[in-house]
PDB file of C-alpha atoms in Angstrom:
ATOM      1  CA  ARG A 193     -11.807  82.373-292.978  1.00 40.00           C
ATOM      2  CA  SER A 194      -9.600  84.541-295.274  1.00 43.00           C
ATOM      3  CA  ALA A 195      -6.893  86.647-293.482  1.00 45.00           C
ATOM      4  CA  ALA A 196      -7.865  89.453-295.876  1.00 45.00           C
ATOM      5  CA  SER A 197     -10.584  91.792-294.139  1.00 41.00           C
ATOM      6  CA  ILE A 198     -12.865  92.430-297.141  1.00 38.00           C
ATOM      7  CA  GLY A 199     -15.862  94.934-297.486  1.00 36.00           C
ATOM      8  CA  ARG A 200     -17.240  96.443-300.425  1.00 44.00           C
ATOM      9  CA  THR A 201     -14.385  97.138-302.834  1.00 52.00           C
ATOM     10  CA  MET A 202     -12.070  97.620-299.685  1.00 76.00           C
ATOM     11  CA  ILE A 203      -9.295  95.464-298.334  1.00 86.00           C
ATOM     12  CA  ALA A 204      -8.366  96.827-294.708  1.00 90.00           C
ATOM     13  CA  TYR A 205      -5.458  94.555-294.309  1.00 94.00           C
ATOM     14  CA  ILE A 206      -3.597  91.644-295.509  1.00 95.00           C
ATOM     15  CA  ARG A 207      -1.951  88.976-293.464  1.00 97.00           C
ATOM     16  CA  GLY A 208       0.183  86.521-295.182  1.00 97.00           C
ATOM     17  CA  ILE A 209       3.725  85.402-296.417  1.00 97.00           C
ATOM     18  CA  VAL A 210       6.252  87.756-298.147  1.00 97.00           C
ATOM     19  CA  THR A 211       6.936  85.973-301.357  1.00 97.00           C
ATOM     20  CA  GLU A 212       8.594  88.660-303.388  1.00 96.00           C
ATOM     21  CA  LYS A 213      10.152  92.027-302.871  1.00 96.00           C
ATOM     22  CA  ASN A 214      10.838  94.755-305.531  1.00 94.00           C
ATOM     23  CA  VAL A 215      11.932  98.354-305.542  1.00 92.00           C
ATOM     24  CA  ASN A 216       8.384  99.733-304.772  1.00 94.00           C
ATOM     25  CA  THR A 217       6.091  96.712-304.386  1.00 96.00           C
ATOM     26  CA  VAL A 218       5.927  93.616-302.230  1.00 97.00           C
ATOM     27  CA  THR A 219       3.970  90.441-302.853  1.00 97.00           C
ATOM     28  CA  VAL A 220       2.001  88.923-299.890  1.00 97.00           C
ATOM     29  CA  GLU A 221       0.492  85.342-300.318  1.00 97.00           C
ATOM     30  CA  CYS A 222      -2.638  85.131-298.369  1.00 95.00           C
ATOM     31  CA  SER A 223      -5.079  81.924-298.798  1.00 94.00           C
ATOM     32  CA  GLY A 224      -3.126  81.059-302.051  1.00 94.00           C
ATOM     33  CA  ILE A 225      -3.526  84.338-303.551  1.00 95.00           C
ATOM     34  CA  GLY A 226      -0.536  86.529-304.093  1.00 96.00           C
ATOM     35  CA  TYR A 227      -1.366  90.237-303.607  1.00 96.00           C
ATOM     36  CA  GLU A 228       0.952  92.771-305.161  1.00 96.00           C
ATOM     37  CA  ILE A 229       1.015  95.797-302.892  1.00 97.00           C
ATOM     38  CA  PHE A 230       2.699  99.249-303.543  1.00 97.00           C
ATOM     39  CA  ALA A 231       4.691 100.215-300.388  1.00 97.00           C
ATOM     40  CA  THR A 232       7.261 102.580-299.453  1.00 96.00           C
ATOM     41  CA  GLY A 233      10.970 101.626-299.718  1.00 94.00           C
ATOM     42  CA  ARG A 234      11.235 102.097-295.818  1.00 93.00           C
ATOM     43  CA  ASP A 235       8.604  99.471-295.445  1.00 96.00           C
ATOM     44  CA  ILE A 236       9.988  97.130-297.928  1.00 96.00           C
ATOM     45  CA  ASP A 237      13.443  97.122-296.333  1.00 95.00           C
ATOM     46  CA  LYS A 238      11.765  95.909-293.029  1.00 95.00           C
ATOM     47  CA  LEU A 239      10.374  92.811-294.741  1.00 96.00           C
ATOM     48  CA  SER A 240      12.036  89.396-295.611  1.00 95.00           C
ATOM     49  CA  LYS A 241      11.103  86.882-298.193  1.00 95.00           C
ATOM     50  CA  GLY A 242       9.180  84.067-296.207  1.00 95.00           C
ATOM     51  CA  SER A 243       8.353  86.028-293.222  1.00 96.00           C
ATOM     52  CA  GLU A 244       4.698  86.653-292.064  1.00 97.00           C
ATOM     53  CA  VAL A 245       3.427  90.107-292.339  1.00 97.00           C
ATOM     54  CA  LEU A 246       0.308  92.047-291.485  1.00 97.00           C
ATOM     55  CA  ILE A 247       0.061  95.168-293.910  1.00 97.00           C
ATOM     56  CA  HIS A 248      -2.678  97.796-293.823  1.00 96.00           C
ATOM     57  CA  THR A 249      -3.938  98.376-297.419  1.00 95.00           C
ATOM     58  CA  TYR A 250      -5.962 100.888-299.514  1.00 94.00           C
ATOM     59  CA  LEU A 251      -7.459  99.381-302.728  1.00 93.00           C
ATOM     60  CA  ARG A 252      -7.635 101.990-305.557  1.00 89.00           C
ATOM     61  CA  ILE A 253     -10.073 101.058-308.268  1.00 86.00           C
ATOM     62  CA  SER A 254      -9.886 102.698-311.679  1.00 82.00           C
ATOM     63  CA  GLU A 255     -11.128 101.695-315.196  1.00 81.00           C
ATOM     64  CA  ASP A 256      -8.011  99.588-316.075  1.00 83.00           C
ATOM     65  CA  ALA A 257      -6.765  98.306-312.849  1.00 82.00           C
ATOM     66  CA  HIS A 258      -7.322  97.451-309.222  1.00 87.00           C
ATOM     67  CA  THR A 259      -4.297  98.642-307.246  1.00 93.00           C
ATOM     68  CA  LEU A 260      -3.238  98.013-303.633  1.00 95.00           C
ATOM     69  CA  TYR A 261      -1.244 100.589-301.623  1.00 96.00           C
ATOM     70  CA  GLY A 262       0.046  99.277-298.203  1.00 96.00           C
ATOM     71  CA  PHE A 263       1.580 100.330-295.021  1.00 97.00           C
ATOM     72  CA  LEU A 264       3.080  98.460-291.959  1.00 96.00           C
ATOM     73  CA  ASP A 265       2.134 101.205-289.618  1.00 93.00           C
ATOM     74  CA  LYS A 266      -1.627 102.273-289.143  1.00 92.00           C
ATOM     75  CA  ASP A 267      -0.754 105.670-288.618  1.00 90.00           C
ATOM     76  CA  ASP A 268       1.256 106.068-291.894  1.00 93.00           C
ATOM     77  CA  MET A 269      -2.109 104.569-293.600  1.00 94.00           C
ATOM     78  CA  ALA A 270      -4.181 107.236-291.833  1.00 92.00           C
ATOM     79  CA  MET A 271      -2.024 110.043-293.156  1.00 93.00           C
ATOM     80  CA  PHE A 272      -1.890 108.508-296.761  1.00 95.00           C
ATOM     81  CA  LYS A 273      -5.792 108.538-296.674  1.00 94.00           C
ATOM     82  CA  LYS A 274      -5.648 112.008-295.805  1.00 94.00           C
ATOM     83  CA  LEU A 275      -3.333 112.955-298.461  1.00 96.00           C
ATOM     84  CA  ILE A 276      -5.345 111.459-301.276  1.00 94.00           C
ATOM     85  CA  ILE A 277      -8.384 113.644-300.166  1.00 93.00           C
ATOM     86  CA  VAL A 278      -6.586 116.559-301.224  1.00 94.00           C
ATOM     87  CA  ASN A 279      -7.445 117.589-304.607  1.00 91.00           C
ATOM     88  CA  GLY A 280      -4.612 117.053-307.007  1.00 91.00           C
ATOM     89  CA  VAL A 281      -2.985 114.374-304.889  1.00 94.00           C
ATOM     90  CA  GLY A 282      -3.221 110.878-306.155  1.00 92.00           C
ATOM     91  CA  PRO A 283      -2.111 107.621-304.671  1.00 94.00           C
ATOM     92  CA  LYS A 284       1.102 107.655-306.390  1.00 93.00           C
ATOM     93  CA  ALA A 285       1.992 111.189-305.331  1.00 95.00           C
ATOM     94  CA  ALA A 286       0.851 110.436-301.739  1.00 96.00           C
ATOM     95  CA  LEU A 287       2.881 107.225-301.585  1.00 96.00           C
ATOM     96  CA  SER A 288       6.076 109.358-303.040  1.00 96.00           C
ATOM     97  CA  ILE A 289       5.334 111.775-300.056  1.00 96.00           C
ATOM     98  CA  MET A 290       4.989 108.855-297.399  1.00 95.00           C
ATOM     99  CA  ASN A 291       8.174 107.330-298.828  1.00 94.00           C
ATOM    100  CA  THR A 292      10.107 110.551-297.947  1.00 92.00           C
ATOM    101  CA  LEU A 293       8.196 111.301-294.643  1.00 90.00           C
ATOM    102  CA  ASN A 294       6.684 108.995-292.159  1.00 86.00           C
ATOM    103  CA  SER A 295       3.363 110.080-290.606  1.00 87.00           C
ATOM    104  CA  PHE A 296       5.076 111.850-287.614  1.00 83.00           C
ATOM    105  CA  ASP A 297       7.359 113.896-289.768  1.00 84.00           C
ATOM    106  CA  LEU A 298       4.611 114.676-292.360  1.00 90.00           C
ATOM    107  CA  LYS A 299       2.304 115.947-289.280  1.00 87.00           C
ATOM    108  CA  ILE A 300       5.360 118.342-288.221  1.00 83.00           C
ATOM    109  CA  ALA A 301       5.687 119.577-291.742  1.00 86.00           C
ATOM    110  CA  ILE A 302       2.080 120.458-291.969  1.00 89.00           C
ATOM    111  CA  VAL A 303       1.803 122.033-288.503  1.00 82.00           C
ATOM    112  CA  THR A 304       4.943 124.049-289.047  1.00 81.00           C
ATOM    113  CA  GLU A 305       3.908 124.897-292.654  1.00 85.00           C
ATOM    114  CA  ASP A 306       7.250 123.404-294.024  1.00 86.00           C
ATOM    115  CA  TYR A 307       6.193 122.935-297.665  1.00 90.00           C
ATOM    116  CA  LYS A 308       9.907 122.318-298.553  1.00 89.00           C
ATOM    117  CA  ALA A 309       9.919 119.238-296.505  1.00 88.00           C
ATOM    118  CA  ILE A 310       6.979 117.802-298.516  1.00 93.00           C
ATOM    119  CA  CYS A 311       8.655 119.113-301.957  1.00 93.00           C
ATOM    120  CA  ALA A 312      11.468 116.778-301.118  1.00 91.00           C
ATOM    121  CA  ALA A 313       9.174 113.942-302.389  1.00 93.00           C
ATOM    122  CA  VAL A 314       9.817 112.833-305.906  1.00 92.00           C
ATOM    123  CA  GLY A 315       7.061 114.403-308.380  1.00 91.00           C
ATOM    124  CA  VAL A 316       5.565 116.797-305.651  1.00 93.00           C
ATOM    125  CA  GLY A 317       6.087 120.598-306.502  1.00 94.00           C
ATOM    126  CA  SER A 318       5.726 123.519-304.137  1.00 93.00           C
ATOM    127  CA  LYS A 319       2.092 124.349-305.346  1.00 95.00           C
ATOM    128  CA  ILE A 320       0.958 120.733-304.279  1.00 95.00           C
ATOM    129  CA  ALA A 321       2.961 120.938-301.199  1.00 95.00           C
ATOM    130  CA  LYS A 322       1.249 124.262-300.087  1.00 95.00           C
ATOM    131  CA  LYS A 323      -2.106 123.076-300.901  1.00 95.00           C
ATOM    132  CA  ILE A 324      -1.639 119.847-298.771  1.00 95.00           C
ATOM    133  CA  ILE A 325      -0.721 122.079-295.713  1.00 93.00           C
ATOM    134  CA  LEU A 326      -3.648 124.249-296.525  1.00 93.00           C
ATOM    135  CA  GLU A 327      -6.215 121.498-296.737  1.00 93.00           C
ATOM    136  CA  LEU A 328      -4.816 119.458-294.003  1.00 93.00           C
ATOM    137  CA  LYS A 329      -3.800 121.988-291.436  1.00 87.00           C
ATOM    138  CA  GLU A 330      -7.140 121.937-289.630  1.00 85.00           C
ATOM    139  CA  LYS A 331      -7.071 118.020-289.617  1.00 85.00           C
ATOM    140  CA  VAL A 332      -3.730 117.578-288.176  1.00 81.00           C
ATOM    141  CA  LYS A 333      -3.242 119.323-284.650  1.00 66.00           C
ATOM    142  CA  PRO A 334      -0.219 119.970-282.771  1.00 60.00           C
ATOM    143  CA  ASP A 335      -1.593 117.617-280.153  1.00 59.00           C
ATOM    144  CA  ASP A 336      -1.128 114.853-282.760  1.00 58.00           C
ATOM    145  CA  ILE A 337       2.527 115.060-282.645  1.00 60.00           C
ATOM    146  CA  GLY A 338       2.833 115.540-278.971  1.00 55.00           C
ATOM    147  CA  THR A 339       3.786 118.912-277.303  1.00 46.00           C
ATOM    148  CA  LEU A 340       6.887 120.762-276.780  1.00 46.00           C
ATOM    149  CA  GLU A 341       7.497 121.517-273.017  1.00 40.00           C
ATOM    150  CA  ALA A 342       5.198 124.590-273.964  1.00 38.00           C
ATOM    151  CA  ALA A 343       4.498 123.480-277.586  1.00 40.00           C
ATOM    152  CA  ASP A 344       2.431 126.489-278.228  1.00 43.00           C
ATOM    153  CA  THR A 345       5.476 128.494-279.255  1.00 43.00           C
ATOM    154  CA  SER A 346       3.434 131.670-279.313  1.00 41.00           C
ATOM    155  CA  GLY A 347       3.080 131.327-275.597  1.00 43.00           C
ATOM    156  CA  ASN A 348       6.695 130.842-275.042  1.00 54.00           C
ATOM    157  CA  SER A 349       8.975 133.466-276.387  1.00 67.00           C
ATOM    158  CA  VAL A 350      12.154 131.651-275.548  1.00 72.00           C
ATOM    159  CA  VAL A 351      11.072 128.614-277.528  1.00 72.00           C
ATOM    160  CA  SER A 352       9.903 130.893-280.274  1.00 73.00           C
ATOM    161  CA  GLU A 353      13.287 132.680-280.375  1.00 79.00           C
ATOM    162  CA  VAL A 354      15.103 129.353-280.636  1.00 81.00           C
ATOM    163  CA  LEU A 355      13.017 128.246-283.581  1.00 78.00           C
ATOM    164  CA  GLU A 356      13.516 131.580-285.373  1.00 79.00           C
ATOM    165  CA  ALA A 357      17.432 131.054-284.647  1.00 83.00           C
ATOM    166  CA  LEU A 358      17.543 127.725-286.093  1.00 82.00           C
ATOM    167  CA  VAL A 359      15.666 128.596-289.138  1.00 78.00           C
ATOM    168  CA  SER A 360      17.858 131.477-289.605  1.00 81.00           C
ATOM    169  CA  LEU A 361      20.851 129.045-289.597  1.00 84.00           C
ATOM    170  CA  GLY A 362      19.302 127.238-292.476  1.00 82.00           C
ATOM    171  CA  TYR A 363      17.309 124.535-290.662  1.00 82.00           C
ATOM    172  CA  SER A 364      13.632 123.826-291.806  1.00 79.00           C
ATOM    173  CA  ASN A 365      10.708 124.632-289.407  1.00 74.00           C
ATOM    174  CA  SER A 366      10.057 121.121-289.191  1.00 76.00           C
ATOM    175  CA  GLU A 367      13.659 120.142-288.303  1.00 80.00           C
ATOM    176  CA  ALA A 368      13.738 122.949-285.678  1.00 80.00           C
ATOM    177  CA  TYR A 369      10.459 121.945-284.141  1.00 77.00           C
ATOM    178  CA  LYS A 370      11.464 118.292-283.828  1.00 77.00           C
ATOM    179  CA  VAL A 371      14.812 119.018-282.293  1.00 81.00           C
ATOM    180  CA  ILE A 372      13.303 121.334-279.722  1.00 77.00           C
ATOM    181  CA  LYS A 373      10.514 118.937-278.921  1.00 75.00           C
ATOM    182  CA  GLU A 374      13.231 116.446-277.694  1.00 76.00           C
ATOM    183  CA  ILE A 375      14.604 118.940-275.137  1.00 77.00           C
ATOM    184  CA  GLU A 376      13.127 119.323-271.744  1.00 72.00           C
ATOM    185  CA  VAL A 377      12.667 123.111-271.607  1.00 67.00           C
ATOM    186  CA  LYS A 378      12.906 124.447-268.031  1.00 70.00           C
ATOM    187  CA  ASN A 379      11.307 127.966-266.927  1.00 66.00           C
ATOM    188  CA  THR A 380      14.722 129.012-266.132  1.00 67.00           C
ATOM    189  CA  ASP A 381      16.225 128.098-269.461  1.00 73.00           C
ATOM    190  CA  THR A 382      17.472 131.086-271.696  1.00 79.00           C
ATOM    191  CA  THR A 383      17.454 131.378-275.418  1.00 80.00           C
ATOM    192  CA  GLU A 384      21.132 130.569-275.520  1.00 84.00           C
ATOM    193  CA  ASP A 385      20.955 127.641-273.315  1.00 82.00           C
ATOM    194  CA  ILE A 386      18.199 125.842-275.292  1.00 82.00           C
ATOM    195  CA  LEU A 387      19.969 126.835-278.681  1.00 84.00           C
ATOM    196  CA  LYS A 388      23.132 125.256-277.664  1.00 84.00           C
ATOM    197  CA  LEU A 389      21.278 122.150-276.621  1.00 84.00           C
ATOM    198  CA  ALA A 390      19.480 122.207-280.037  1.00 83.00           C
ATOM    199  CA  LEU A 391      22.623 122.603-282.073  1.00 85.00           C
ATOM    200  CA  LYS A 392      24.350 119.941-280.192  1.00 83.00           C
ATOM    201  CA  LYS A 393      21.584 117.637-281.085  1.00 81.00           C
ATOM    202  CA  MET A 394      21.584 118.625-284.735  1.00 77.00           C
ATOM    203  CA  LEU A 395      25.189 117.652-285.091  1.00 75.00           C
TER     204      LEU A 395
END
């Protein structure tokens, strides 16, 4: 039985041996066939020639080519599939975004409406980044990225004030959200207490 799980025009994953690595592709041999898969630099760096790998894949079929895109992490693949549903975002743009942000960071950027974090991806402008946030906001909930100790900042004025303070200091919404998420916020903590801890983690 082939290690590739194949449905109608779909290859869900490929398990095989890494035979070649390039800047943006990796070749995986499975049952005597070498599959060239477009992947993020982050995933390619984790692979070594001769090693066995299981890579989750998406097959893009066009008139002139059948192109495979793959990710080591299933969550990254899930976010990639969400991105390509957005009108105007093709697989290449989606891969560029995933190359810049992993699924967790992308979810935070969407939840905090940090379009600049998405714009950091090569070839992605502010118009597309804002469209991604608009169309995926309902599909990516704060619960998907875990909660702050009172993650709903609208219900926690101290946390909200710290977020605003960090943004005013030049940090992005997503950077501020991530660092505060790492802090165990106590009811007795003041804005100054949390801000000091946050800045210490930022350094």
